[in-house]
């Protein structure tokens, strides 16, 4: 069974936490250590960002991380090589998140095959048109048992959401707002109404809520209204800060997780 499906089948308690970080940032060779640290600390699923020079859906924190990762020398080929070294140690789902351009350059078939060889369970491609997903990407991904995760936003129509639910597997990435990535102090009534509306649709796929989660209030709102929460910008910021501190030494991922948990308790 695909690890994503296995996770939701075994732990459908609506309290899951997934973390995102950009491969190759803050250091080129730190990707494997971050993944193993997060697994050891009980994170349910990890999204590994593929750095790209024009990340349109991302806010300044993740844009900066992608820029730094590219400067460090990170590439898709390098990332797959790093993931292969820890494949046998990783038990939780790994999901690659990246834009279509570098994946097309790598080749759809080659990408899916490399994902399997590196122990990757799924991919999120924010700018992948749904028709291209259905006609081009999905048939290849299905052969490799790779889950392609689609996003929905408050502006996505009910008809479209149900169509996505019918033609995808794994989970649906529920974007909390139509804005770019970044932290928020709370989710207003409009966002809460959006959460309730999607809850009322009784979708087949579980949902994970991301964008804007950085404290106890936003975490609780996400976990109360979906299978769990995805945190990106906040964790990327903490990773970078910990790496820059001499006291963090080589254990900056551990320090960053500690600080994230402190923030999520407030």
PDB file of C-alpha atoms in Angstrom:
ATOM      1  CA  UNK A   1       0.000   0.000   0.000  1.00  0.00           C
ATOM      2  CA  UNK A   2       1.196   3.511  -0.791  1.00  0.00           C
ATOM      3  CA  UNK A   3       2.507   5.128   2.418  1.00  0.00           C
ATOM      4  CA  UNK A   4       0.126   8.092   2.065  1.00  0.00           C
ATOM      5  CA  UNK A   5      -2.927   5.840   1.946  1.00  0.00           C
ATOM      6  CA  UNK A   6      -1.517   3.761   4.789  1.00  0.00           C
ATOM      7  CA  UNK A   7      -1.042   6.862   6.956  1.00  0.00           C
ATOM      8  CA  UNK A   8      -4.627   8.023   6.621  1.00  0.00           C
ATOM      9  CA  UNK A   9      -6.012   4.501   6.968  1.00  0.00           C
ATOM     10  CA  UNK A  10      -4.165   3.930  10.223  1.00  0.00           C
ATOM     11  CA  UNK A  11      -4.188   7.438  11.728  1.00  0.00           C
ATOM     12  CA  UNK A  12      -7.400   9.088  10.653  1.00  0.00           C
ATOM     13  CA  UNK A  13      -7.657  10.895  13.989  1.00  0.00           C
ATOM     14  CA  UNK A  14      -7.674  14.414  12.507  1.00  0.00           C
ATOM     15  CA  UNK A  15      -4.529  15.395  14.389  1.00  0.00           C
ATOM     16  CA  UNK A  16      -1.837  14.791  11.774  1.00  0.00           C
ATOM     17  CA  UNK A  17       1.023  17.222  11.285  1.00  0.00           C
ATOM     18  CA  UNK A  18       3.001  17.518   8.063  1.00  0.00           C
ATOM     19  CA  UNK A  19       6.001  19.807   7.670  1.00  0.00           C
ATOM     20  CA  UNK A  20       7.442  21.379   4.539  1.00  0.00           C
ATOM     21  CA  UNK A  21      11.012  22.459   3.935  1.00  0.00           C
ATOM     22  CA  UNK A  22      12.978  23.258   0.799  1.00  0.00           C
ATOM     23  CA  UNK A  23      15.593  20.727  -0.257  1.00  0.00           C
ATOM     24  CA  UNK A  24      19.079  22.214  -0.176  1.00  0.00           C
ATOM     25  CA  UNK A  25      18.227  24.981   2.290  1.00  0.00           C
ATOM     26  CA  UNK A  26      19.728  26.023   4.593  1.00  0.00           C
ATOM     27  CA  UNK A  27      22.533  23.644   3.574  1.00  0.00           C
ATOM     28  CA  UNK A  28      23.036  21.540   0.457  1.00  0.00           C
ATOM     29  CA  UNK A  29      23.779  18.316   2.299  1.00  0.00           C
ATOM     30  CA  UNK A  30      21.296  18.742   5.156  1.00  0.00           C
ATOM     31  CA  UNK A  31      18.183  17.377   3.460  1.00  0.00           C
ATOM     32  CA  UNK A  32      18.548  13.800   4.711  1.00  0.00           C
ATOM     33  CA  UNK A  33      19.233  14.893   8.282  1.00  0.00           C
ATOM     34  CA  UNK A  34      16.151  17.143   8.344  1.00  0.00           C
ATOM     35  CA  UNK A  35      13.947  14.277   7.125  1.00  0.00           C
ATOM     36  CA  UNK A  36      15.296  11.776   9.648  1.00  0.00           C
ATOM     37  CA  UNK A  37      15.010  14.328  12.451  1.00  0.00           C
ATOM     38  CA  UNK A  38      11.362  15.061  11.630  1.00  0.00           C
ATOM     39  CA  UNK A  39      10.547  11.369  11.476  1.00  0.00           C
ATOM     40  CA  UNK A  40      12.225  10.791  14.825  1.00  0.00           C
ATOM     41  CA  UNK A  41      10.214  13.646  16.331  1.00  0.00           C
ATOM     42  CA  UNK A  42       6.897  12.116  15.294  1.00  0.00           C
ATOM     43  CA  UNK A  43       5.968  14.210  12.255  1.00  0.00           C
ATOM     44  CA  UNK A  44       3.395  12.241  10.244  1.00  0.00           C
ATOM     45  CA  UNK A  45       4.390  13.282   6.728  1.00  0.00           C
ATOM     46  CA  UNK A  46       7.056  15.445   5.117  1.00  0.00           C
ATOM     47  CA  UNK A  47       6.820  17.671   2.063  1.00  0.00           C
ATOM     48  CA  UNK A  48      10.193  18.284   0.449  1.00  0.00           C
ATOM     49  CA  UNK A  49      10.298  21.348  -1.772  1.00  0.00           C
ATOM     50  CA  UNK A  50      11.973  21.227  -5.165  1.00  0.00           C
ATOM     51  CA  UNK A  51      13.659  24.641  -5.534  1.00  0.00           C
ATOM     52  CA  UNK A  52      12.620  26.666  -8.546  1.00  0.00           C
ATOM     53  CA  UNK A  53      13.613  30.142  -9.691  1.00  0.00           C
ATOM     54  CA  UNK A  54      10.022  31.405 -10.094  1.00  0.00           C
ATOM     55  CA  UNK A  55       7.805  29.969  -7.312  1.00  0.00           C
ATOM     56  CA  UNK A  56       4.620  31.946  -8.011  1.00  0.00           C
ATOM     57  CA  UNK A  57       2.443  30.491  -5.250  1.00  0.00           C
ATOM     58  CA  UNK A  58       5.005  31.016  -2.505  1.00  0.00           C
ATOM     59  CA  UNK A  59       5.575  33.915  -0.174  1.00  0.00           C
ATOM     60  CA  UNK A  60       8.914  35.593   0.528  1.00  0.00           C
ATOM     61  CA  UNK A  61      10.116  33.003   3.062  1.00  0.00           C
ATOM     62  CA  UNK A  62       9.861  30.025   0.720  1.00  0.00           C
ATOM     63  CA  UNK A  63      10.957  32.086  -2.285  1.00  0.00           C
ATOM     64  CA  UNK A  64      14.109  33.002  -0.388  1.00  0.00           C
ATOM     65  CA  UNK A  65      14.665  29.376   0.614  1.00  0.00           C
ATOM     66  CA  UNK A  66      14.382  28.261  -3.014  1.00  0.00           C
ATOM     67  CA  UNK A  67      16.846  30.927  -4.106  1.00  0.00           C
ATOM     68  CA  UNK A  68      19.336  29.869  -1.435  1.00  0.00           C
ATOM     69  CA  UNK A  69      18.914  26.187  -2.313  1.00  0.00           C
ATOM     70  CA  UNK A  70      19.664  26.873  -5.973  1.00  0.00           C
ATOM     71  CA  UNK A  71      22.727  28.914  -4.980  1.00  0.00           C
ATOM     72  CA  UNK A  72      23.828  25.981  -2.818  1.00  0.00           C
ATOM     73  CA  UNK A  73      23.698  23.735  -5.878  1.00  0.00           C
ATOM     74  CA  UNK A  74      20.481  21.787  -5.251  1.00  0.00           C
ATOM     75  CA  UNK A  75      18.826  20.160  -8.257  1.00  0.00           C
ATOM     76  CA  UNK A  76      16.193  17.501  -8.779  1.00  0.00           C
ATOM     77  CA  UNK A  77      18.868  14.979  -9.682  1.00  0.00           C
ATOM     78  CA  UNK A  78      20.835  15.842  -6.544  1.00  0.00           C
ATOM     79  CA  UNK A  79      17.700  15.585  -4.405  1.00  0.00           C
ATOM     80  CA  UNK A  80      16.849  12.111  -5.669  1.00  0.00           C
ATOM     81  CA  UNK A  81      20.430  11.028  -4.982  1.00  0.00           C
ATOM     82  CA  UNK A  82      20.183  12.284  -1.390  1.00  0.00           C
ATOM     83  CA  UNK A  83      16.816  10.614  -0.817  1.00  0.00           C
ATOM     84  CA  UNK A  84      18.106   7.275  -2.079  1.00  0.00           C
ATOM     85  CA  UNK A  85      20.748   7.243   0.653  1.00  0.00           C
ATOM     86  CA  UNK A  86      18.068   7.210   3.385  1.00  0.00           C
ATOM     87  CA  UNK A  87      15.302   5.327   1.579  1.00  0.00           C
ATOM     88  CA  UNK A  88      15.526   2.279   3.836  1.00  0.00           C
ATOM     89  CA  UNK A  89      15.380   4.425   6.987  1.00  0.00           C
ATOM     90  CA  UNK A  90      12.302   6.462   6.096  1.00  0.00           C
ATOM     91  CA  UNK A  91       9.003   4.940   7.174  1.00  0.00           C
ATOM     92  CA  UNK A  92       6.684   7.948   6.847  1.00  0.00           C
ATOM     93  CA  UNK A  93       5.356   9.369   3.553  1.00  0.00           C
ATOM     94  CA  UNK A  94       7.598  11.737   1.634  1.00  0.00           C
ATOM     95  CA  UNK A  95       5.867  14.075  -0.804  1.00  0.00           C
ATOM     96  CA  UNK A  96       7.801  16.204  -3.263  1.00  0.00           C
ATOM     97  CA  UNK A  97       6.357  19.670  -3.841  1.00  0.00           C
ATOM     98  CA  UNK A  98       7.516  21.601  -6.855  1.00  0.00           C
ATOM     99  CA  UNK A  99       6.583  23.438  -9.995  1.00  0.00           C
ATOM    100  CA  UNK A 100       5.980  21.837 -13.359  1.00  0.00           C
ATOM    101  CA  UNK A 101       8.950  23.332 -15.226  1.00  0.00           C
ATOM    102  CA  UNK A 102      11.805  21.379 -13.563  1.00  0.00           C
ATOM    103  CA  UNK A 103       9.711  18.200 -13.591  1.00  0.00           C
ATOM    104  CA  UNK A 104       9.080  18.534 -17.323  1.00  0.00           C
ATOM    105  CA  UNK A 105      12.789  19.090 -17.904  1.00  0.00           C
ATOM    106  CA  UNK A 106      13.523  15.951 -15.905  1.00  0.00           C
ATOM    107  CA  UNK A 107      10.806  14.031 -17.783  1.00  0.00           C
ATOM    108  CA  UNK A 108       7.472  12.831 -16.380  1.00  0.00           C
ATOM    109  CA  UNK A 109       8.300   9.138 -16.691  1.00  0.00           C
ATOM    110  CA  UNK A 110      11.813   9.616 -15.320  1.00  0.00           C
ATOM    111  CA  UNK A 111      10.437  11.721 -12.458  1.00  0.00           C
ATOM    112  CA  UNK A 112       7.911   9.075 -11.403  1.00  0.00           C
ATOM    113  CA  UNK A 113      10.491   6.314 -11.666  1.00  0.00           C
ATOM    114  CA  UNK A 114      13.034   8.294  -9.630  1.00  0.00           C
ATOM    115  CA  UNK A 115      10.383   8.989  -6.987  1.00  0.00           C
ATOM    116  CA  UNK A 116       9.798   5.278  -6.503  1.00  0.00           C
ATOM    117  CA  UNK A 117      13.526   4.532  -6.434  1.00  0.00           C
ATOM    118  CA  UNK A 118      14.012   7.242  -3.784  1.00  0.00           C
ATOM    119  CA  UNK A 119      11.104   6.192  -1.578  1.00  0.00           C
ATOM    120  CA  UNK A 120       8.811   9.112  -2.468  1.00  0.00           C
ATOM    121  CA  UNK A 121       5.075   8.422  -2.131  1.00  0.00           C
ATOM    122  CA  UNK A 122       3.545  11.445  -3.833  1.00  0.00           C
ATOM    123  CA  UNK A 123       4.001  14.800  -5.486  1.00  0.00           C
ATOM    124  CA  UNK A 124       2.317  18.190  -5.334  1.00  0.00           C
ATOM    125  CA  UNK A 125       2.640  20.282  -8.493  1.00  0.00           C
ATOM    126  CA  UNK A 126       0.761  23.558  -7.863  1.00  0.00           C
ATOM    127  CA  UNK A 127       0.836  24.807 -11.462  1.00  0.00           C
ATOM    128  CA  UNK A 128      -0.105  21.488 -13.106  1.00  0.00           C
ATOM    129  CA  UNK A 129      -3.310  22.039 -15.155  1.00  0.00           C
ATOM    130  CA  UNK A 130      -5.922  19.469 -14.196  1.00  0.00           C
ATOM    131  CA  UNK A 131      -6.491  18.366 -17.785  1.00  0.00           C
ATOM    132  CA  UNK A 132      -2.761  17.697 -18.165  1.00  0.00           C
ATOM    133  CA  UNK A 133      -2.848  15.799 -14.891  1.00  0.00           C
ATOM    134  CA  UNK A 134      -5.671  13.570 -16.124  1.00  0.00           C
ATOM    135  CA  UNK A 135      -4.383  12.965 -19.628  1.00  0.00           C
ATOM    136  CA  UNK A 136      -0.598  13.034 -19.260  1.00  0.00           C
ATOM    137  CA  UNK A 137       0.643  12.756 -15.675  1.00  0.00           C
ATOM    138  CA  UNK A 138      -1.899  10.510 -13.953  1.00  0.00           C
ATOM    139  CA  UNK A 139      -1.532   7.493 -16.291  1.00  0.00           C
ATOM    140  CA  UNK A 140       2.230   7.488 -15.709  1.00  0.00           C
ATOM    141  CA  UNK A 141       2.005   8.150 -11.975  1.00  0.00           C
ATOM    142  CA  UNK A 142      -0.556   5.360 -11.542  1.00  0.00           C
ATOM    143  CA  UNK A 143       1.845   2.854 -13.078  1.00  0.00           C
ATOM    144  CA  UNK A 144       4.385   3.755 -10.392  1.00  0.00           C
ATOM    145  CA  UNK A 145       1.805   3.893  -7.557  1.00  0.00           C
ATOM    146  CA  UNK A 146       2.694   7.568  -7.061  1.00  0.00           C
ATOM    147  CA  UNK A 147       0.030   9.889  -5.685  1.00  0.00           C
ATOM    148  CA  UNK A 148      -0.368  13.278  -7.372  1.00  0.00           C
ATOM    149  CA  UNK A 149      -1.940  15.609  -4.823  1.00  0.00           C
ATOM    150  CA  UNK A 150      -4.194  18.413  -6.052  1.00  0.00           C
ATOM    151  CA  UNK A 151      -4.947  21.708  -4.320  1.00  0.00           C
ATOM    152  CA  UNK A 152      -8.266  23.418  -3.660  1.00  0.00           C
ATOM    153  CA  UNK A 153      -8.835  27.006  -2.468  1.00  0.00           C
ATOM    154  CA  UNK A 154     -11.831  29.015  -1.199  1.00  0.00           C
ATOM    155  CA  UNK A 155     -12.442  30.018  -4.831  1.00  0.00           C
ATOM    156  CA  UNK A 156     -12.597  26.445  -6.144  1.00  0.00           C
ATOM    157  CA  UNK A 157     -16.154  25.586  -7.175  1.00  0.00           C
ATOM    158  CA  UNK A 158     -18.017  22.681  -5.595  1.00  0.00           C
ATOM    159  CA  UNK A 159     -18.243  21.006  -8.999  1.00  0.00           C
ATOM    160  CA  UNK A 160     -14.477  21.259  -9.425  1.00  0.00           C
ATOM    161  CA  UNK A 161     -13.792  19.995  -5.898  1.00  0.00           C
ATOM    162  CA  UNK A 162     -15.937  16.935  -6.459  1.00  0.00           C
ATOM    163  CA  UNK A 163     -14.235  16.305  -9.798  1.00  0.00           C
ATOM    164  CA  UNK A 164     -10.829  16.476  -8.100  1.00  0.00           C
ATOM    165  CA  UNK A 165     -12.084  14.178  -5.333  1.00  0.00           C
ATOM    166  CA  UNK A 166     -13.286  11.631  -7.898  1.00  0.00           C
ATOM    167  CA  UNK A 167     -10.042  11.571  -9.892  1.00  0.00           C
ATOM    168  CA  UNK A 168      -7.321  11.720  -7.226  1.00  0.00           C
ATOM    169  CA  UNK A 169      -6.148   9.497  -4.410  1.00  0.00           C
ATOM    170  CA  UNK A 170      -4.121  10.050  -1.245  1.00  0.00           C
ATOM    171  CA  UNK A 171      -5.357  13.358   0.117  1.00  0.00           C
ATOM    172  CA  UNK A 172      -6.513  16.785  -1.006  1.00  0.00           C
ATOM    173  CA  UNK A 173      -4.351  19.796  -0.140  1.00  0.00           C
ATOM    174  CA  UNK A 174      -6.817  22.360   1.161  1.00  0.00           C
ATOM    175  CA  UNK A 175      -5.257  25.819   0.847  1.00  0.00           C
ATOM    176  CA  UNK A 176      -6.584  28.014   3.658  1.00  0.00           C
ATOM    177  CA  UNK A 177      -6.784  31.108   1.466  1.00  0.00           C
ATOM    178  CA  UNK A 178      -6.194  32.249  -2.093  1.00  0.00           C
ATOM    179  CA  UNK A 179      -3.097  34.175  -0.972  1.00  0.00           C
ATOM    180  CA  UNK A 180       0.526  33.098  -1.210  1.00  0.00           C
ATOM    181  CA  UNK A 181       2.183  31.019   1.491  1.00  0.00           C
ATOM    182  CA  UNK A 182       3.034  32.676   4.801  1.00  0.00           C
ATOM    183  CA  UNK A 183       2.076  32.733   8.462  1.00  0.00           C
ATOM    184  CA  UNK A 184      -1.160  34.070   9.928  1.00  0.00           C
ATOM    185  CA  UNK A 185      -2.166  34.744  13.533  1.00  0.00           C
ATOM    186  CA  UNK A 186      -5.682  33.365  13.103  1.00  0.00           C
ATOM    187  CA  UNK A 187      -8.240  32.214  10.555  1.00  0.00           C
ATOM    188  CA  UNK A 188     -11.084  34.706  10.210  1.00  0.00           C
ATOM    189  CA  UNK A 189     -14.777  33.837   9.940  1.00  0.00           C
ATOM    190  CA  UNK A 190     -14.593  33.733   6.153  1.00  0.00           C
ATOM    191  CA  UNK A 191     -11.946  31.029   6.260  1.00  0.00           C
ATOM    192  CA  UNK A 192     -13.809  29.167   8.998  1.00  0.00           C
ATOM    193  CA  UNK A 193     -16.936  29.213   6.818  1.00  0.00           C
ATOM    194  CA  UNK A 194     -14.874  27.775   3.967  1.00  0.00           C
ATOM    195  CA  UNK A 195     -13.658  24.972   6.240  1.00  0.00           C
ATOM    196  CA  UNK A 196     -17.250  24.193   7.288  1.00  0.00           C
ATOM    197  CA  UNK A 197     -18.461  24.219   3.695  1.00  0.00           C
ATOM    198  CA  UNK A 198     -15.869  21.680   2.606  1.00  0.00           C
ATOM    199  CA  UNK A 199     -16.575  19.544   5.680  1.00  0.00           C
ATOM    200  CA  UNK A 200     -20.211  19.437   4.630  1.00  0.00           C
ATOM    201  CA  UNK A 201     -19.338  18.006   1.233  1.00  0.00           C
ATOM    202  CA  UNK A 202     -18.342  14.631   2.744  1.00  0.00           C
ATOM    203  CA  UNK A 203     -15.510  14.109   0.296  1.00  0.00           C
ATOM    204  CA  UNK A 204     -14.019  10.663  -0.322  1.00  0.00           C
ATOM    205  CA  UNK A 205     -10.406  11.793   0.155  1.00  0.00           C
ATOM    206  CA  UNK A 206      -9.007  13.046   3.465  1.00  0.00           C
ATOM    207  CA  UNK A 207      -7.874  16.669   3.504  1.00  0.00           C
ATOM    208  CA  UNK A 208      -4.850  18.458   4.901  1.00  0.00           C
ATOM    209  CA  UNK A 209      -5.038  22.221   5.473  1.00  0.00           C
ATOM    210  CA  UNK A 210      -2.008  24.361   4.681  1.00  0.00           C
ATOM    211  CA  UNK A 211      -0.902  27.997   4.239  1.00  0.00           C
ATOM    212  CA  UNK A 212      -0.825  30.324   7.244  1.00  0.00           C
ATOM    213  CA  UNK A 213      -0.453  27.842  10.119  1.00  0.00           C
ATOM    214  CA  UNK A 214       2.040  29.017  12.717  1.00  0.00           C
ATOM    215  CA  UNK A 215       0.504  28.954  16.218  1.00  0.00           C
ATOM    216  CA  UNK A 216      -1.890  27.017  18.462  1.00  0.00           C
ATOM    217  CA  UNK A 217      -4.990  28.786  17.143  1.00  0.00           C
ATOM    218  CA  UNK A 218      -4.370  28.164  13.456  1.00  0.00           C
ATOM    219  CA  UNK A 219      -3.135  24.618  14.126  1.00  0.00           C
ATOM    220  CA  UNK A 220      -6.270  23.736  16.092  1.00  0.00           C
ATOM    221  CA  UNK A 221      -8.535  25.215  13.412  1.00  0.00           C
ATOM    222  CA  UNK A 222      -6.817  23.125  10.742  1.00  0.00           C
ATOM    223  CA  UNK A 223      -6.792  19.910  12.744  1.00  0.00           C
ATOM    224  CA  UNK A 224     -10.432  20.377  13.792  1.00  0.00           C
ATOM    225  CA  UNK A 225     -11.573  20.815  10.205  1.00  0.00           C
ATOM    226  CA  UNK A 226      -9.449  18.266   8.324  1.00  0.00           C
ATOM    227  CA  UNK A 227      -7.261  15.216   8.842  1.00  0.00           C
ATOM    228  CA  UNK A 228      -4.409  17.497   9.781  1.00  0.00           C
ATOM    229  CA  UNK A 229      -2.269  20.530   9.125  1.00  0.00           C
ATOM    230  CA  UNK A 230       0.666  21.387   6.885  1.00  0.00           C
ATOM    231  CA  UNK A 231       3.232  23.923   8.093  1.00  0.00           C
ATOM    232  CA  UNK A 232       5.780  25.413   5.727  1.00  0.00           C
ATOM    233  CA  UNK A 233       6.893  29.031   6.079  1.00  0.00           C
ATOM    234  CA  UNK A 234       7.143  28.967   9.864  1.00  0.00           C
ATOM    235  CA  UNK A 235       9.307  25.857   9.874  1.00  0.00           C
ATOM    236  CA  UNK A 236      11.509  27.109   7.025  1.00  0.00           C
ATOM    237  CA  UNK A 237      12.138  30.318   8.982  1.00  0.00           C
ATOM    238  CA  UNK A 238      13.053  28.390  12.124  1.00  0.00           C
ATOM    239  CA  UNK A 239      15.373  26.061  10.180  1.00  0.00           C
ATOM    240  CA  UNK A 240      17.257  28.998   8.724  1.00  0.00           C
ATOM    241  CA  UNK A 241      17.527  30.775  12.085  1.00  0.00           C
ATOM    242  CA  UNK A 242      18.781  27.659  13.871  1.00  0.00           C
ATOM    243  CA  UNK A 243      21.352  26.933  11.185  1.00  0.00           C
ATOM    244  CA  UNK A 244      22.775  30.454  11.450  1.00  0.00           C
ATOM    245  CA  UNK A 245      23.344  30.149  15.202  1.00  0.00           C
ATOM    246  CA  UNK A 246      26.648  28.704  16.336  1.00  0.00           C
ATOM    247  CA  UNK A 247      24.897  27.052  19.283  1.00  0.00           C
ATOM    248  CA  UNK A 248      22.813  24.956  16.891  1.00  0.00           C
ATOM    249  CA  UNK A 249      25.981  23.303  15.584  1.00  0.00           C
ATOM    250  CA  UNK A 250      25.043  20.436  13.239  1.00  0.00           C
ATOM    251  CA  UNK A 251      21.732  19.805  14.965  1.00  0.00           C
ATOM    252  CA  UNK A 252      19.827  22.769  13.578  1.00  0.00           C
ATOM    253  CA  UNK A 253      16.843  20.611  12.507  1.00  0.00           C
ATOM    254  CA  UNK A 254      16.387  19.427  16.097  1.00  0.00           C
ATOM    255  CA  UNK A 255      16.531  23.008  17.347  1.00  0.00           C
ATOM    256  CA  UNK A 256      14.025  24.142  14.724  1.00  0.00           C
ATOM    257  CA  UNK A 257      11.536  21.419  15.668  1.00  0.00           C
ATOM    258  CA  UNK A 258      11.815  22.339  19.350  1.00  0.00           C
ATOM    259  CA  UNK A 259      11.062  25.963  18.556  1.00  0.00           C
ATOM    260  CA  UNK A 260       8.189  25.067  16.261  1.00  0.00           C
ATOM    261  CA  UNK A 261       6.545  22.987  18.957  1.00  0.00           C
ATOM    262  CA  UNK A 262       6.927  25.880  21.380  1.00  0.00           C
ATOM    263  CA  UNK A 263       5.264  28.228  18.899  1.00  0.00           C
ATOM    264  CA  UNK A 264       2.423  25.789  18.262  1.00  0.00           C
ATOM    265  CA  UNK A 265       1.716  25.629  21.972  1.00  0.00           C
ATOM    266  CA  UNK A 266       1.069  29.382  22.205  1.00  0.00           C
TER     267      UNK A 266
END
